[in-house]
Tab-separated table of C-alpha atoms and ligand atoms in Angstrom:
chain	number	residue	atom	x	y	z
A	128	UNK	CA	-0.001	0.388	0.182
A	129	UNK	CA	1.543	3.341	-1.075
A	130	UNK	CA	1.364	5.977	1.682
A	131	UNK	CA	-1.619	8.592	-0.766
A	132	UNK	CA	-3.605	5.144	-0.005
A	133	UNK	CA	-3.648	4.869	3.871
A	134	UNK	CA	-6.098	6.418	6.002
A	135	UNK	CA	-5.817	9.938	6.953
A	136	UNK	CA	-4.322	10.616	10.344
A	137	UNK	CA	-4.663	14.510	10.429
A	138	UNK	CA	-5.913	17.505	8.401
A	139	UNK	CA	-4.857	20.615	8.845
A	140	UNK	CA	-7.440	23.098	6.942
A	141	UNK	CA	-7.509	26.844	6.232
A	142	UNK	CA	-6.412	27.218	9.830
A	143	UNK	CA	-5.445	30.847	10.999
A	144	UNK	CA	-3.241	31.829	14.261
A	145	UNK	CA	-3.400	35.392	15.056
A	146	UNK	CA	-1.540	37.305	18.111
A	147	UNK	CA	-2.704	40.418	18.343
A	148	UNK	CA	-2.329	42.120	14.743
A	149	UNK	CA	0.097	39.563	13.670
A	150	UNK	CA	-1.063	36.608	11.983
A	151	UNK	CA	1.457	33.954	12.673
A	152	UNK	CA	-0.555	31.539	10.665
A	153	UNK	CA	-2.489	32.177	7.913
A	154	UNK	CA	-5.059	29.787	6.048
A	155	UNK	CA	-2.445	26.928	6.298
A	156	UNK	CA	-3.853	23.321	4.887
A	157	UNK	CA	-2.136	20.299	4.714
A	158	UNK	CA	-2.843	16.602	5.520
A	159	UNK	CA	-0.755	13.520	6.627
A	160	UNK	CA	-1.836	9.795	6.409
A	161	UNK	CA	-1.019	7.123	8.664
A	162	UNK	CA	3.029	5.461	7.820
A	163	UNK	CA	3.739	9.598	6.844
A	164	UNK	CA	6.327	11.443	7.360
A	165	UNK	CA	5.800	15.111	6.894
A	166	UNK	CA	8.471	18.050	7.380
A	167	UNK	CA	7.349	21.079	7.824
A	168	UNK	CA	10.055	23.706	6.945
A	169	UNK	CA	10.323	27.689	6.275
A	170	UNK	CA	12.312	30.823	7.881
A	171	UNK	CA	12.360	31.493	11.947
A	172	UNK	CA	9.474	33.576	12.191
A	173	UNK	CA	7.201	31.735	9.622
A	174	UNK	CA	4.664	30.332	12.250
A	175	UNK	CA	5.937	26.620	12.416
A	176	UNK	CA	5.724	26.376	15.841
A	177	UNK	CA	2.447	28.394	16.297
A	178	UNK	CA	1.007	25.363	13.976
A	179	UNK	CA	2.311	22.997	16.433
A	180	UNK	CA	0.446	24.961	18.788
A	181	UNK	CA	-2.885	25.291	17.029
A	182	UNK	CA	-2.590	21.625	16.156
A	183	UNK	CA	-1.811	20.251	20.227
A	184	UNK	CA	-4.603	22.701	21.113
A	185	UNK	CA	-1.786	25.738	23.117
A	186	UNK	CA	-2.714	28.202	20.330
A	187	UNK	CA	-6.384	28.989	19.929
A	188	UNK	CA	-7.177	28.771	15.921
A	189	UNK	CA	-8.506	32.121	14.894
A	190	UNK	CA	-10.078	30.051	12.091
A	191	UNK	CA	-9.910	26.843	10.248
A	192	UNK	CA	-9.778	23.065	11.420
A	193	UNK	CA	-7.757	20.293	12.654
A	194	UNK	CA	-8.962	17.106	12.259
A	195	UNK	CA	-7.220	13.946	14.217
A	196	UNK	CA	-8.738	10.849	12.590
A	197	UNK	CA	-12.345	10.943	13.375
A	198	UNK	CA	-11.988	13.826	15.317
A	199	UNK	CA	-12.413	17.458	15.145
A	200	UNK	CA	-9.782	18.771	17.625
A	201	UNK	CA	-10.177	22.475	16.732
A	202	UNK	CA	-9.916	24.579	20.062
A	203	UNK	CA	-9.475	21.692	22.323
A	204	UNK	CA	-7.512	21.422	25.672
A	205	UNK	CA	-3.984	20.461	24.915
A	206	UNK	CA	-4.752	17.582	27.642
A	207	UNK	CA	-7.202	16.552	25.504
A	208	UNK	CA	-5.417	16.474	22.567
A	209	UNK	CA	-3.032	14.181	24.415
A	210	UNK	CA	-5.633	11.870	25.393
A	211	UNK	CA	-6.527	11.117	22.211
A	212	UNK	CA	-2.869	10.296	21.510
A	213	UNK	CA	-0.955	13.032	19.750
A	214	UNK	CA	2.389	13.186	20.992
A	215	UNK	CA	5.159	16.360	20.713
A	216	UNK	CA	8.069	17.495	22.114
A	217	UNK	CA	8.151	21.618	22.641
A	218	UNK	CA	11.437	23.372	20.664
A	219	UNK	CA	12.953	24.403	24.391
A	220	UNK	CA	11.734	21.567	26.149
A	221	UNK	CA	13.432	19.981	28.984
A	222	UNK	CA	14.094	16.946	30.764
A	223	UNK	CA	13.425	15.957	34.393
A	224	UNK	CA	17.000	16.717	35.546
A	225	UNK	CA	16.909	14.512	38.778
A	226	UNK	CA	15.694	11.461	36.999
A	227	UNK	CA	17.483	9.122	35.131
A	228	UNK	CA	17.534	8.739	31.411
A	229	UNK	CA	15.349	5.472	31.807
A	230	UNK	CA	13.422	6.999	34.351
A	231	UNK	CA	12.207	9.956	32.452
A	232	UNK	CA	11.057	7.872	29.136
A	233	UNK	CA	9.134	6.044	31.724
A	234	UNK	CA	7.550	9.404	32.479
A	235	UNK	CA	6.084	9.260	29.279
A	236	UNK	CA	4.887	5.613	29.347
A	237	UNK	CA	3.120	6.085	32.857
A	238	UNK	CA	-0.453	7.191	32.736
A	239	UNK	CA	-1.924	7.510	36.162
A	240	UNK	CA	-5.675	6.232	36.117
A	241	UNK	CA	-7.000	5.430	39.264
A	242	UNK	CA	-6.647	1.587	38.445
A	243	UNK	CA	-3.169	1.777	37.960
A	244	UNK	CA	-1.859	3.431	41.066
A	245	UNK	CA	-4.324	1.126	42.861
A	246	UNK	CA	-2.501	-1.834	40.806
A	247	UNK	CA	0.677	-0.385	41.743
A	248	UNK	CA	0.352	0.078	45.368
A	249	UNK	CA	-1.449	-4.125	45.954
A	250	UNK	CA	1.727	-5.004	43.162
A	251	UNK	CA	-0.985	-6.817	41.234
A	252	UNK	CA	0.238	-9.234	38.783
A	253	UNK	CA	-0.991	-6.677	35.862
A	254	UNK	CA	0.552	-3.589	37.622
A	255	UNK	CA	4.074	-5.372	37.501
A	256	UNK	CA	3.910	-7.293	34.326
A	257	UNK	CA	2.893	-3.489	33.038
A	258	UNK	CA	5.996	-2.101	34.490
A	259	UNK	CA	7.571	-4.382	32.952
A	260	UNK	CA	7.086	-3.960	29.194
A	261	UNK	CA	7.308	-0.374	30.131
A	262	UNK	CA	10.890	-0.810	30.986
A	263	UNK	CA	11.700	-3.289	28.309
A	264	UNK	CA	9.958	-0.269	25.799
A	265	UNK	CA	12.243	2.352	27.215
A	266	UNK	CA	15.529	0.282	27.482
A	267	UNK	CA	14.745	-0.054	23.430
A	268	UNK	CA	14.461	3.767	23.189
A	269	UNK	CA	17.234	4.435	24.497
A	270	UNK	CA	19.317	1.654	22.576
A	271	UNK	CA	17.631	3.045	19.193
A	272	UNK	CA	18.995	6.262	19.915
A	273	UNK	CA	22.332	4.838	20.906
A	274	UNK	CA	22.767	5.775	24.445
A	275	UNK	CA	21.399	2.522	26.397
A	276	UNK	CA	25.034	2.763	28.336
A	277	UNK	CA	23.320	6.336	29.612
A	278	UNK	CA	19.904	4.405	31.402
A	279	UNK	CA	20.859	5.183	35.108
A	280	UNK	CA	23.119	8.224	34.511
A	281	UNK	CA	20.875	11.374	36.336
A	282	UNK	CA	19.487	13.590	33.510
A	283	UNK	CA	21.900	16.673	34.624
A	284	UNK	CA	24.736	15.135	34.314
A	285	UNK	CA	24.339	14.297	31.048
A	286	UNK	CA	25.298	16.589	28.053
A	287	UNK	CA	22.772	18.938	26.231
A	288	UNK	CA	22.430	16.735	23.082
A	289	UNK	CA	22.043	13.871	25.133
A	290	UNK	CA	19.155	15.523	26.977
A	291	UNK	CA	17.621	16.240	24.268
A	292	UNK	CA	17.991	12.495	23.013
A	293	UNK	CA	16.162	11.562	26.444
A	294	UNK	CA	13.339	14.031	25.609
A	295	UNK	CA	12.598	12.947	22.220
A	296	UNK	CA	12.955	9.370	23.711
A	297	UNK	CA	9.974	9.893	26.119
A	298	UNK	CA	8.305	11.127	23.750
A	299	UNK	CA	8.549	8.303	20.860
A	300	UNK	CA	8.577	5.851	23.063
A	301	UNK	CA	4.444	6.237	23.957
A	302	UNK	CA	2.382	4.375	21.698
A	303	UNK	CA	0.739	7.186	19.409
A	304	UNK	CA	-0.578	7.245	16.165
A	305	UNK	CA	0.936	10.782	15.369
A	306	UNK	CA	3.793	12.602	16.452
A	307	UNK	CA	4.849	16.485	16.694
A	308	UNK	CA	8.634	17.193	16.902
A	309	UNK	CA	9.629	20.297	16.615
A	310	UNK	CA	13.398	20.824	15.738
A	311	UNK	CA	14.510	17.611	17.527
A	312	UNK	CA	17.551	17.897	15.710
A	313	UNK	CA	19.313	21.131	17.551
A	314	UNK	CA	22.348	20.116	19.225
A	315	UNK	CA	22.938	16.443	18.313
A	316	UNK	CA	26.072	15.185	16.517
A	317	UNK	CA	25.977	13.509	13.007
A	318	UNK	CA	25.186	10.264	14.829
A	319	UNK	CA	22.529	11.000	16.391
A	320	UNK	CA	20.794	12.297	14.105
A	321	UNK	CA	21.266	9.661	11.810
A	322	UNK	CA	20.154	7.187	14.750
A	323	UNK	CA	17.208	9.870	15.315
A	324	UNK	CA	16.211	9.750	11.583
A	325	UNK	CA	16.514	5.558	11.794
A	326	UNK	CA	14.265	5.089	14.289
A	327	UNK	CA	11.625	7.733	12.844
A	328	UNK	CA	11.716	5.803	10.108
A	329	UNK	CA	11.059	2.451	12.322
A	330	UNK	CA	8.218	4.283	13.847
A	331	UNK	CA	6.323	5.295	10.893
A	332	UNK	CA	7.419	2.288	9.127
A	333	UNK	CA	5.031	1.012	12.059
A	334	UNK	CA	2.177	3.143	10.317
A	335	UNK	CA	2.617	5.997	13.346
A	336	UNK	CA	2.235	9.591	11.417
A	337	UNK	CA	5.628	11.940	11.550
A	338	UNK	CA	5.571	15.628	11.917
A	339	UNK	CA	8.449	17.148	11.935
A	340	UNK	CA	9.695	20.617	11.993
A	341	UNK	CA	12.982	20.989	11.642
A	342	UNK	CA	15.882	23.745	10.322
A	343	UNK	CA	18.409	20.635	9.757
A	344	UNK	CA	18.090	19.891	6.178
A	345	UNK	CA	20.101	17.081	5.560
A	346	UNK	CA	17.723	14.554	8.315
A	347	UNK	CA	14.501	16.371	6.854
A	348	UNK	CA	15.594	15.215	2.829
A	349	UNK	CA	16.603	11.458	4.947
A	350	UNK	CA	13.483	10.676	5.963
A	351	UNK	CA	10.877	13.054	4.754
A	352	UNK	CA	8.273	11.728	2.342
A	353	UNK	CA	6.404	15.340	1.674
A	354	UNK	CA	8.075	18.399	2.736
A	355	UNK	CA	5.292	21.566	3.531
A	356	UNK	CA	7.372	25.158	3.165
A	357	UNK	CA	5.768	27.885	5.567
A	358	UNK	CA	6.926	31.742	4.735
A	359	UNK	CA	5.030	34.588	6.772
A	360	UNK	CA	2.476	32.295	7.907
A	361	UNK	CA	1.576	30.960	4.779
A	362	UNK	CA	1.840	27.465	2.599
A	363	UNK	CA	4.020	28.295	-0.092
A	364	UNK	CA	4.844	25.044	-1.681
A	365	UNK	CA	4.445	21.261	-0.588
A	366	UNK	CA	5.310	18.608	-2.831
A	367	UNK	CA	8.412	15.584	-2.509
A	368	UNK	CA	11.874	16.078	-1.205
A	369	UNK	CA	13.348	16.566	-4.949
A	370	UNK	CA	10.763	19.010	-5.828
A	371	UNK	CA	10.957	21.300	-3.065
A	372	UNK	CA	14.617	21.480	-3.261
A	373	UNK	CA	14.219	22.606	-6.761
A	374	UNK	CA	11.825	25.077	-6.212
A	375	UNK	CA	12.686	28.443	-6.633
A	376	UNK	CA	9.499	30.113	-4.891
A	377	UNK	CA	11.154	27.615	-1.707
A	378	UNK	CA	14.829	29.232	-2.402
A	379	UNK	CA	13.269	32.555	-3.310
A	380	UNK	CA	11.650	32.402	0.513
A	381	UNK	CA	14.799	31.012	1.994
A	382	UNK	CA	17.283	33.692	0.525
A	383	UNK	CA	14.789	36.434	0.779
A	384	UNK	CA	14.641	36.494	4.306
A	385	UNK	CA	18.540	36.669	4.671
B	297	LIG	N1	2.660	33.717	22.291
B	297	LIG	C1	3.083	34.778	20.970
B	297	LIG	N2	2.551	35.764	21.686
B	297	LIG	C2	2.816	36.463	20.385
B	297	LIG	N3	3.351	36.346	19.095
B	297	LIG	C3	3.865	35.393	19.049
B	297	LIG	C4	3.617	34.569	20.284
B	297	LIG	N4	4.175	33.269	19.419
B	297	LIG	C5	4.421	33.218	18.221
B	297	LIG	N5	4.084	34.507	17.996
B	297	LIG	C6	5.231	35.248	17.018
B	297	LIG	O1	4.712	34.826	15.750
B	297	LIG	C7	5.339	34.518	14.560
B	297	LIG	C8	5.413	32.662	13.817
B	297	LIG	O2	6.537	32.345	14.869
B	297	LIG	P1	6.827	30.841	15.218
B	297	LIG	O3	7.743	30.525	16.533
B	297	LIG	O4	5.607	29.908	14.979
B	297	LIG	O5	7.654	30.492	14.098
B	297	LIG	P2	8.683	29.830	13.786
B	297	LIG	O6	8.278	29.126	12.228
B	297	LIG	O7	8.387	28.874	14.831
B	297	LIG	O8	10.493	29.915	13.778
B	297	LIG	P3	11.680	29.496	14.511
B	297	LIG	O9	11.780	28.888	13.447
B	297	LIG	O10	12.542	30.838	14.881
B	297	LIG	O11	11.083	28.788	15.670
B	297	LIG	C9	6.572	35.060	14.995
B	297	LIG	O12	6.533	36.314	14.521
B	297	LIG	C10	6.462	35.282	16.675
B	297	LIG	O13	7.417	36.385	16.730
B	298	LIG	MG1	10.165	27.357	16.186
């Protein structure tokens, strides 16, 4: 099955976001299918993070619609959207410094329902089994990101690049149909970037849809099925990495903003 035949996971329909007199996102539309990696690129201030915020409930849409699977999530709160299975990282996110790398990733996997809490206190077999599989999943992600040896290191003792990997790992470890990553490659070495790219590809092969905001074009070109280009809040181009690389409108937007 080709990507275009798969079910739609995210549909952004004519979305605008305004801050006072500033239109940060202006009538943006695109969609994302299961198993697709789509990069959202554009110059600084183009509106990429704002569009992420509009999708995940952190910014109010002035107009337009955001549909996740069968659910219209326009105007829903961030926690409600997260509960539906939308995961994201933040451009300037962070780790819990006093926790180990493994524990940081586990915080993403533990959802504190009452049933779980009671199960954990009573050490019910189901809770023990769930804990075991969470740890296995967290260890797998640490391995995928090339930081298995940092499992028990306290986050505050890690380099900023390693902390970034832990933070990304926390998001990627969670079961989800849609993952949004805001500039994950900042501060990562070439090897880290390659590991991250390979992990994104594996998640996509499992059917996860990934929206990637990234300035590191090498990573974008290596992993994306499609690229959407934003400039001054508007989608100015959308296409395969090949088409975007050679699009004069895109080159103009980048050069014109320098
Ligand atoms: N909370 C806010 N209040 C007012 N203006 C904002 C707010 N957030 C963003 N903006 C403005 O909206 C525009 C888009 O910003 P945004 O952060 O979405 O850009 P970006 O594409 O993510 O840029 P970068 O590549 O630098 O991260 C900018 O002009 C920015 O100054
Ligand atoms: Mg941004």
